[in-house]
PDB file of C-alpha atoms in Angstrom:
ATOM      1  CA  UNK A   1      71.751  87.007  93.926  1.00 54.00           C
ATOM      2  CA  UNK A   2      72.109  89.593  96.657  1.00 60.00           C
ATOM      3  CA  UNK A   3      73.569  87.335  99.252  1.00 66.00           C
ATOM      4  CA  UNK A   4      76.408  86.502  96.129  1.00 69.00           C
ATOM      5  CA  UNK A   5      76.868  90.067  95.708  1.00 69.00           C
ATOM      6  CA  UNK A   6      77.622  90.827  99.378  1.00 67.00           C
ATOM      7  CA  UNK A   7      79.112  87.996  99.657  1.00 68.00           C
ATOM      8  CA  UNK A   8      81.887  89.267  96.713  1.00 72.00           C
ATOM      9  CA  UNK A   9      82.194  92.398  97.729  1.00 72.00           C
ATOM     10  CA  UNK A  10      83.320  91.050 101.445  1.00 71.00           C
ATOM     11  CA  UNK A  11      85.732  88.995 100.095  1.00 73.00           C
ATOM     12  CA  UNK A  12      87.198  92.168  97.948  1.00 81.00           C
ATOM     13  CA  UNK A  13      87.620  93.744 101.853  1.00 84.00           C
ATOM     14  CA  UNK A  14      90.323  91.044 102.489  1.00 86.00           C
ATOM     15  CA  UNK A  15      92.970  92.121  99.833  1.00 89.00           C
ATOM     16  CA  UNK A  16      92.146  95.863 100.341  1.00 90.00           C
ATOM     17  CA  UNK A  17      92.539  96.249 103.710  1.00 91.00           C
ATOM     18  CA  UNK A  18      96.004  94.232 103.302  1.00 93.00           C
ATOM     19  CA  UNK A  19      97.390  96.823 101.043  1.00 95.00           C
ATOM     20  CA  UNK A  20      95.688 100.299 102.452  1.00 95.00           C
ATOM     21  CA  UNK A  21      97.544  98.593 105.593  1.00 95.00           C
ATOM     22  CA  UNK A  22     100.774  98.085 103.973  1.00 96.00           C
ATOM     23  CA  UNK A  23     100.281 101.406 102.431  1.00 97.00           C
ATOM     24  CA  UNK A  24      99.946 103.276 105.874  1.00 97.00           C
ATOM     25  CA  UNK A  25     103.064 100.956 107.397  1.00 98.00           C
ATOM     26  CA  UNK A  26     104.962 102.333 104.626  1.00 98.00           C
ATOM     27  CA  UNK A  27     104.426 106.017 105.339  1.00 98.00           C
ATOM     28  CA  UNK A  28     105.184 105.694 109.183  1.00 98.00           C
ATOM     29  CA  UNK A  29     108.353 103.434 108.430  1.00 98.00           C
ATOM     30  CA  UNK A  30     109.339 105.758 105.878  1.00 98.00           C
ATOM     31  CA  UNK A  31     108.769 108.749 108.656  1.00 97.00           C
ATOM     32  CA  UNK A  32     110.919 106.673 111.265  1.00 97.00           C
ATOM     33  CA  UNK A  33     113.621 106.255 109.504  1.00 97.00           C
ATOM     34  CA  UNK A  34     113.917 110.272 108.628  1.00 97.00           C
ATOM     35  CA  UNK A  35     113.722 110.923 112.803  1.00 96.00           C
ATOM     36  CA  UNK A  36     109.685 111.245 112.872  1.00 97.00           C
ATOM     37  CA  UNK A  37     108.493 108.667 115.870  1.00 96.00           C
ATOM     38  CA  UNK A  38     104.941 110.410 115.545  1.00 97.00           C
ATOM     39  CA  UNK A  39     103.507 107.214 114.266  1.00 97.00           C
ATOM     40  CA  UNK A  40     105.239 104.866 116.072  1.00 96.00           C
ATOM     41  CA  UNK A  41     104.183 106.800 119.305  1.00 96.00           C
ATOM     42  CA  UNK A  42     100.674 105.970 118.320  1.00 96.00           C
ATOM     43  CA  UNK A  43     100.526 102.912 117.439  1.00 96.00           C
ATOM     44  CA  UNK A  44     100.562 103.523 113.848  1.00 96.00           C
ATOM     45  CA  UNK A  45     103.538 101.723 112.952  1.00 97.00           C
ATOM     46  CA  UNK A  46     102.371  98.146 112.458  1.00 96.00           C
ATOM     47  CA  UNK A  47     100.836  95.893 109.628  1.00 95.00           C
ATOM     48  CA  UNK A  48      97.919  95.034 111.735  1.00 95.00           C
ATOM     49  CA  UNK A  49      94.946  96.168 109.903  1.00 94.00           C
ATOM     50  CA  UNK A  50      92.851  97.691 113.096  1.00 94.00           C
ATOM     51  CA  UNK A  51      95.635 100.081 113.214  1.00 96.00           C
ATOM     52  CA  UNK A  52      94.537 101.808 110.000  1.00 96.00           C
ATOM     53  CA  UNK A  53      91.531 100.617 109.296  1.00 93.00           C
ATOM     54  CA  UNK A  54      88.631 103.723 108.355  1.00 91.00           C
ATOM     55  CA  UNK A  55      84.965 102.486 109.410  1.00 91.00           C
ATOM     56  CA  UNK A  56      83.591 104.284 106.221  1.00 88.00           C
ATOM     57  CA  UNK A  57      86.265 104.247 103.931  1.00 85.00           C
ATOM     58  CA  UNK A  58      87.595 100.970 104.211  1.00 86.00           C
ATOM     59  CA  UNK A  59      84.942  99.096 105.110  1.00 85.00           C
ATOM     60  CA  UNK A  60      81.256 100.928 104.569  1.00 83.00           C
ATOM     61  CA  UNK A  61      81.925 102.233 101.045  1.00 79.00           C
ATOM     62  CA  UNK A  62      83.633  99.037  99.438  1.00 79.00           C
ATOM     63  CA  UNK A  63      80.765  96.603 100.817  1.00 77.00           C
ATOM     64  CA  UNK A  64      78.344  99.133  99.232  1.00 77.00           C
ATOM     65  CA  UNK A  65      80.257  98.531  96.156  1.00 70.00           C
ATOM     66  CA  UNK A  66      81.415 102.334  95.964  1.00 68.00           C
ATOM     67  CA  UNK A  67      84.819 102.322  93.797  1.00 60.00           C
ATOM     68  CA  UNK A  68      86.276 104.853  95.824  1.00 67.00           C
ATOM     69  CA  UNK A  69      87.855 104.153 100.280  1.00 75.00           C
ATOM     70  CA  UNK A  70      90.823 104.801 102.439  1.00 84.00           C
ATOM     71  CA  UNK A  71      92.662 104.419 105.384  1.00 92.00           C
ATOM     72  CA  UNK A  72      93.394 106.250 108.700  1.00 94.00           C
ATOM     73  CA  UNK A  73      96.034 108.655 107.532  1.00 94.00           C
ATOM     74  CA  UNK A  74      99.353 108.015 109.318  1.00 95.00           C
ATOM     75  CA  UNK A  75     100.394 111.565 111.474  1.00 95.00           C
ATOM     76  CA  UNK A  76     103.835 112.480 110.125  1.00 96.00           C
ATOM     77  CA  UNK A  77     104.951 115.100 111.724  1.00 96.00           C
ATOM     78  CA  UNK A  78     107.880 117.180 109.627  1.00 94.00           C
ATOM     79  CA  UNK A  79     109.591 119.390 112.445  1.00 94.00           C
ATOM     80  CA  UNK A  80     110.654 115.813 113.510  1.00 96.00           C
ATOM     81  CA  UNK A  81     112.939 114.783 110.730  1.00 96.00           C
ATOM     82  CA  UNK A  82     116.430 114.819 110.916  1.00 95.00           C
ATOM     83  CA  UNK A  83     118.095 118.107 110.139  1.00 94.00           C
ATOM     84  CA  UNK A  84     120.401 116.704 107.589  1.00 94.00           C
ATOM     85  CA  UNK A  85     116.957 115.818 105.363  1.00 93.00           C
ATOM     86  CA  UNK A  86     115.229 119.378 103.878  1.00 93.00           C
ATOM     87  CA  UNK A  87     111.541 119.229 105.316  1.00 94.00           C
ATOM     88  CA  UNK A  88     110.427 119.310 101.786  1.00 93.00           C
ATOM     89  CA  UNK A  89     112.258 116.381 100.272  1.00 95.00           C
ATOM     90  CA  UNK A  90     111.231 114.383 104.070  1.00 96.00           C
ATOM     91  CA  UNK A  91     107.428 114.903 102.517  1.00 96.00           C
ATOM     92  CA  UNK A  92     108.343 113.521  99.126  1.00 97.00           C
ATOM     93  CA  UNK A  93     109.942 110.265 100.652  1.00 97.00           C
ATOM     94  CA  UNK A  94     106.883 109.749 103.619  1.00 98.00           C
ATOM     95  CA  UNK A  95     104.551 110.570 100.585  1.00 97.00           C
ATOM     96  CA  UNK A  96     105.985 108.140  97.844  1.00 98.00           C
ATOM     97  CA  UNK A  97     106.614 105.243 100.464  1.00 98.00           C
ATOM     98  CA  UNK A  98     102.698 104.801 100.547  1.00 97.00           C
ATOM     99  CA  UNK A  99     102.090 104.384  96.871  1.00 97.00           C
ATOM    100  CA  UNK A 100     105.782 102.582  95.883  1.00 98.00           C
ATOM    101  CA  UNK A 101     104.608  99.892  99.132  1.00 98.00           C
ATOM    102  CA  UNK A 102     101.895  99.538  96.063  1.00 97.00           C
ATOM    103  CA  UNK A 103     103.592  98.542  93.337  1.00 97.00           C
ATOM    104  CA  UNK A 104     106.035  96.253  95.668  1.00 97.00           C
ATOM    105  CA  UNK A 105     102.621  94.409  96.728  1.00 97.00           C
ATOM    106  CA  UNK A 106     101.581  93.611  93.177  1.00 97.00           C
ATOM    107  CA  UNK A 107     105.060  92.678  92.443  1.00 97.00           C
ATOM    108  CA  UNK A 108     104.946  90.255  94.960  1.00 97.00           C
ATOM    109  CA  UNK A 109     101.676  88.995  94.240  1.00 97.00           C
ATOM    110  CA  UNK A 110     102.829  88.270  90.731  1.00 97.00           C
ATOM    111  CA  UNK A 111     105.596  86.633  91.532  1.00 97.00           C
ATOM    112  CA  UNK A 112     103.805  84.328  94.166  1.00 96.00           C
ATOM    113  CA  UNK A 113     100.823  84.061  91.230  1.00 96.00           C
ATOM    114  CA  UNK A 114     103.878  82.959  88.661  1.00 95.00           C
ATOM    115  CA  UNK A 115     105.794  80.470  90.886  1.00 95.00           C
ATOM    116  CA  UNK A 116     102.396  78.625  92.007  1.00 94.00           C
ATOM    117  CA  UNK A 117     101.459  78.374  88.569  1.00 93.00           C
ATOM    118  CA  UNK A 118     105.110  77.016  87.893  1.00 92.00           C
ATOM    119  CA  UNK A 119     105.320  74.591  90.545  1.00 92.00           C
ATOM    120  CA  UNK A 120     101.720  73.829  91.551  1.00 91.00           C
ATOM    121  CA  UNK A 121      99.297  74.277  88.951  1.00 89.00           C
ATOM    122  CA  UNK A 122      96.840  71.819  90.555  1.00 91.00           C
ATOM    123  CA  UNK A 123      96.923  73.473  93.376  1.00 91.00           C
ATOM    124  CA  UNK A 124      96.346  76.699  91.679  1.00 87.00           C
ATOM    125  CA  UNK A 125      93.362  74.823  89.508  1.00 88.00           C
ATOM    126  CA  UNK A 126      92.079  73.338  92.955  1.00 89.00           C
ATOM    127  CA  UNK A 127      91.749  76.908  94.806  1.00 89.00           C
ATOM    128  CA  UNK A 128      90.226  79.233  93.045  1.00 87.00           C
ATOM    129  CA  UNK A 129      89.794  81.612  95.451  1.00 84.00           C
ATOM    130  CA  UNK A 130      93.206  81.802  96.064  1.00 88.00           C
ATOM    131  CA  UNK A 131      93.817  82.662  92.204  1.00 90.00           C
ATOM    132  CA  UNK A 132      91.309  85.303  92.323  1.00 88.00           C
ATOM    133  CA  UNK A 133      92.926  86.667  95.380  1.00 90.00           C
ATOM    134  CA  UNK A 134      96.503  86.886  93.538  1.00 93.00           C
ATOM    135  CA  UNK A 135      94.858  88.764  90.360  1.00 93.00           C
ATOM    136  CA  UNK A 136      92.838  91.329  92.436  1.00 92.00           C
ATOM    137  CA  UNK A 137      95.659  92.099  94.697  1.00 94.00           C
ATOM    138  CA  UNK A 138      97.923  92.733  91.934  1.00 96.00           C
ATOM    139  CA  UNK A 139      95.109  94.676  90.096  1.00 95.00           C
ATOM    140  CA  UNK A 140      94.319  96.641  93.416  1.00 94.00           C
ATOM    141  CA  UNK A 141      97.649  97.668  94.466  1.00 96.00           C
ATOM    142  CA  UNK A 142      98.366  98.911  91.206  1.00 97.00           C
ATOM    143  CA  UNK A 143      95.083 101.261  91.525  1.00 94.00           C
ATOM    144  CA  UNK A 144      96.020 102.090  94.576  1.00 95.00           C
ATOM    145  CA  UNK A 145      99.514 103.449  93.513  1.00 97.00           C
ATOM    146  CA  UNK A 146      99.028 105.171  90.426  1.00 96.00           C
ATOM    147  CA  UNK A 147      95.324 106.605  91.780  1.00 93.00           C
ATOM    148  CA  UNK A 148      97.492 108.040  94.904  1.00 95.00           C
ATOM    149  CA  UNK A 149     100.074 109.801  92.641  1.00 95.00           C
ATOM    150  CA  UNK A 150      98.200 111.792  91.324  1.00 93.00           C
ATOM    151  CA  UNK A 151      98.881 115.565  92.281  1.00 91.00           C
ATOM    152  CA  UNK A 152      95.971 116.451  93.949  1.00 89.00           C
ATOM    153  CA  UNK A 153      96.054 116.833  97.751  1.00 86.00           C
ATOM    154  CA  UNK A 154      95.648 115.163 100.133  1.00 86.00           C
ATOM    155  CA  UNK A 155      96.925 112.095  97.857  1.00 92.00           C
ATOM    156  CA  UNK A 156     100.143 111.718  98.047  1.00 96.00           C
ATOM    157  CA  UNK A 157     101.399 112.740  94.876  1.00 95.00           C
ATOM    158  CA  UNK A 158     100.637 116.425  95.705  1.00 93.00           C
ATOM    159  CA  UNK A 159     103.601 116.218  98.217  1.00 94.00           C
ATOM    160  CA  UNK A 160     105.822 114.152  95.324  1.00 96.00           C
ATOM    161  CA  UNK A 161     105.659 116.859  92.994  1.00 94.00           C
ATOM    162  CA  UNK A 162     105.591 119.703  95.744  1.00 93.00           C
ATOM    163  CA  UNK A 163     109.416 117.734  96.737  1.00 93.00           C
ATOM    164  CA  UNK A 164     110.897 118.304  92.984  1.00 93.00           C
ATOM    165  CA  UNK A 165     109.523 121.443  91.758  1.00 91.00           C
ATOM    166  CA  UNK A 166     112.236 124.004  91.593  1.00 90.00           C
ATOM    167  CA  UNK A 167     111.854 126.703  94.438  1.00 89.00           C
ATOM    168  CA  UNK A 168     110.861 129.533  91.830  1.00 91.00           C
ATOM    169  CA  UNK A 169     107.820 127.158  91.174  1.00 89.00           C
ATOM    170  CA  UNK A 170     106.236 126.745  94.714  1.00 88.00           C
ATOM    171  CA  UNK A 171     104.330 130.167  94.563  1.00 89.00           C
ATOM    172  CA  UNK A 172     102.397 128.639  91.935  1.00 88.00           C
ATOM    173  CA  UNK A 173     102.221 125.362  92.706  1.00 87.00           C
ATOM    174  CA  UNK A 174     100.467 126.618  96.111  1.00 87.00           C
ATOM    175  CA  UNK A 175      97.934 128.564  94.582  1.00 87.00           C
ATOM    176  CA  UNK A 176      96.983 125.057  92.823  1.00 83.00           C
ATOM    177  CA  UNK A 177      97.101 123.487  96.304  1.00 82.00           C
ATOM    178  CA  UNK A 178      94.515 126.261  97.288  1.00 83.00           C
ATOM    179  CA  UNK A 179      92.005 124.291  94.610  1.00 81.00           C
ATOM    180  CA  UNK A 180      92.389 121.256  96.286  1.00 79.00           C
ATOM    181  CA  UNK A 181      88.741 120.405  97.351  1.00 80.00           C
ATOM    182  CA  UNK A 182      87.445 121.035  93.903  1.00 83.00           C
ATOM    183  CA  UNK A 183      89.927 119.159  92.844  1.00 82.00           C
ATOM    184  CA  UNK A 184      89.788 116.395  94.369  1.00 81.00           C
ATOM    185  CA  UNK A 185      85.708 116.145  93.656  1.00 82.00           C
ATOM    186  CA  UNK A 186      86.309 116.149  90.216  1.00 83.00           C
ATOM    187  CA  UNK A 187      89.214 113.212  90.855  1.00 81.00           C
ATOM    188  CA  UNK A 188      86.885 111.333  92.426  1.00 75.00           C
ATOM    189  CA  UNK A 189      84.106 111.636  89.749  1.00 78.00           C
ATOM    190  CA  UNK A 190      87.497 110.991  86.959  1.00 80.00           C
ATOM    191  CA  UNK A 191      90.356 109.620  88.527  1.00 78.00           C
ATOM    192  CA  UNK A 192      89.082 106.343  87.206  1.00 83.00           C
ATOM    193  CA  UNK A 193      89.719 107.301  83.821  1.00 87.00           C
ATOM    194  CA  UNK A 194      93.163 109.255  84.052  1.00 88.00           C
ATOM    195  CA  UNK A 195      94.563 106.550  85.240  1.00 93.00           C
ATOM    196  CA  UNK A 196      92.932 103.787  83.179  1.00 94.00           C
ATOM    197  CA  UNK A 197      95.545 104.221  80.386  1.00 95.00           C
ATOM    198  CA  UNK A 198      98.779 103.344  82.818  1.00 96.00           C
ATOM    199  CA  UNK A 199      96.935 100.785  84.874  1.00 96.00           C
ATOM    200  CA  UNK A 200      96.244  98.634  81.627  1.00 97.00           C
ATOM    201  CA  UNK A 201      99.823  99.022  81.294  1.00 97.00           C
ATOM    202  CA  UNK A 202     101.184  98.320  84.447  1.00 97.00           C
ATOM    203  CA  UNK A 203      98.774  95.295  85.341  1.00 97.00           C
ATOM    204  CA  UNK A 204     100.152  94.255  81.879  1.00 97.00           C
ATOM    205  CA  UNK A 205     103.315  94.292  82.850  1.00 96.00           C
ATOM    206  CA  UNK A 206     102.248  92.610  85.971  1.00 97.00           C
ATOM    207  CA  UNK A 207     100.515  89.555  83.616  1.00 96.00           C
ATOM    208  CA  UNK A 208     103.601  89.401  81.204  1.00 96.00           C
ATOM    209  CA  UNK A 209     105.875  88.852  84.811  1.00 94.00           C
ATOM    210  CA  UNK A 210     103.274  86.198  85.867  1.00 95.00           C
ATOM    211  CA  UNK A 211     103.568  84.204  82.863  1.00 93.00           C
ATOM    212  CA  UNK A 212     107.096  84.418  82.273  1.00 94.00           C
ATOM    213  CA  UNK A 213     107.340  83.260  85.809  1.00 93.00           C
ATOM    214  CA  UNK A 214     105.270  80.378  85.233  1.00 91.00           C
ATOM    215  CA  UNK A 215     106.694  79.644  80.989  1.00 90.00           C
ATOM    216  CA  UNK A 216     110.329  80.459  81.651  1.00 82.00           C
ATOM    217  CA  UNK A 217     112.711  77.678  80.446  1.00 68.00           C
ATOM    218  CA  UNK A 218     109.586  75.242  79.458  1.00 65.00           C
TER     219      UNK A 218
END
């Protein structure tokens, strides 16, 4: 029973580190194309997992089966953008490339889940593991996204709303910033459950695309 437990939890480190991965690509692609070559001067700018990969938070925590890891942030350095692009709104894109990388991932997953149930069921029936990876990455990324909007530094939706408040609003909003540790403790004790609401619906959506996919026209 423990060996099958380990053994589960390992296999949840495959789809994980894909997207925390993609997720990190996203915010030093996003940075490069504003003028910021901070990430690509490090190596940083690459889908290969070991670039990004956090020996606690990636790997320790999930094989404990601790709902909560991350990645090696990506440096982004804002001096560096281009001067045409307000350092502010360069923040909100670097910040909401990580999290939108997400939802693209789950999109994609569905859609590969959908067309192999359209066009190889069998195959589908035959490989099980391969269905379960589909689901959880669609499942994951979605968590991912909607757990890293939330406006709480350092996740990245603290930058996303820091980008579209009015000016007259940033005094404020960076005396909420200055709450950020407790904060994000009590995120990580409840994060689960603000989000729970829009990841039933999203991954819902998700399912809906996957069996339209797979229905459409039969």
């Amino acid at each position: 029973m423990q060996s099958q437990l380990l053994l589960e939890r390992a296999m949840m480190l495959i789809p994980l580190v894909l997207s925390l991965s993609v997720h990190e690509f996203a915010h030093a692609w996003s940075a490069r194309l504003l003028g910021d070559d901070t990430a690509e001067r490090m190596g940083r700018l690459t889908l290969n997992p070991l670039a990004h990969i956090h020996p606690i938070g990636t790997l320790l925590l999930p094989l404990l089966g601790i709902p909560f890891g991350w990645a090696r942030p990506v440096p982004v350095d804002a001096t560096r953008f281009r001067r045409d692009i307000p350092m502010r709104t360069g923040w909100m894109i670097t910040a909401a490339a990580g999290p939108l990388s997400n939802l693209f991932l789950a999109a994609v997953s569905a859609l590969a889940f959908g067309l192999t149930m359209r066009w190889a069921p069998d195959f589908l029936l035959a490989n099980p593991g391969l269905r379960s990876l589909l689901g959880i990455m669609v499942v994951i990324n979605v968590v991912l996204a909607l757990f890293n909007l939330l406006p709480v530094p350092p996740l990245d939706g603290s930058r996303v709303v820091e980008g579209l408040l009015p000016q007259r609003l940033l005094g404020a909003w960076q005396r909420v910033l200055a709450l950020g540790p407790v904060l994000l403790i009590g995120i990580l004790f409840f994060g689960g459950r603000l989000i729970q609401g829009p990841k039933d619906y999203v991954v819902g959506l998700m399912e809906r695309l996957i069996f339209g996919i797979a229905t459409i026209g039969i």
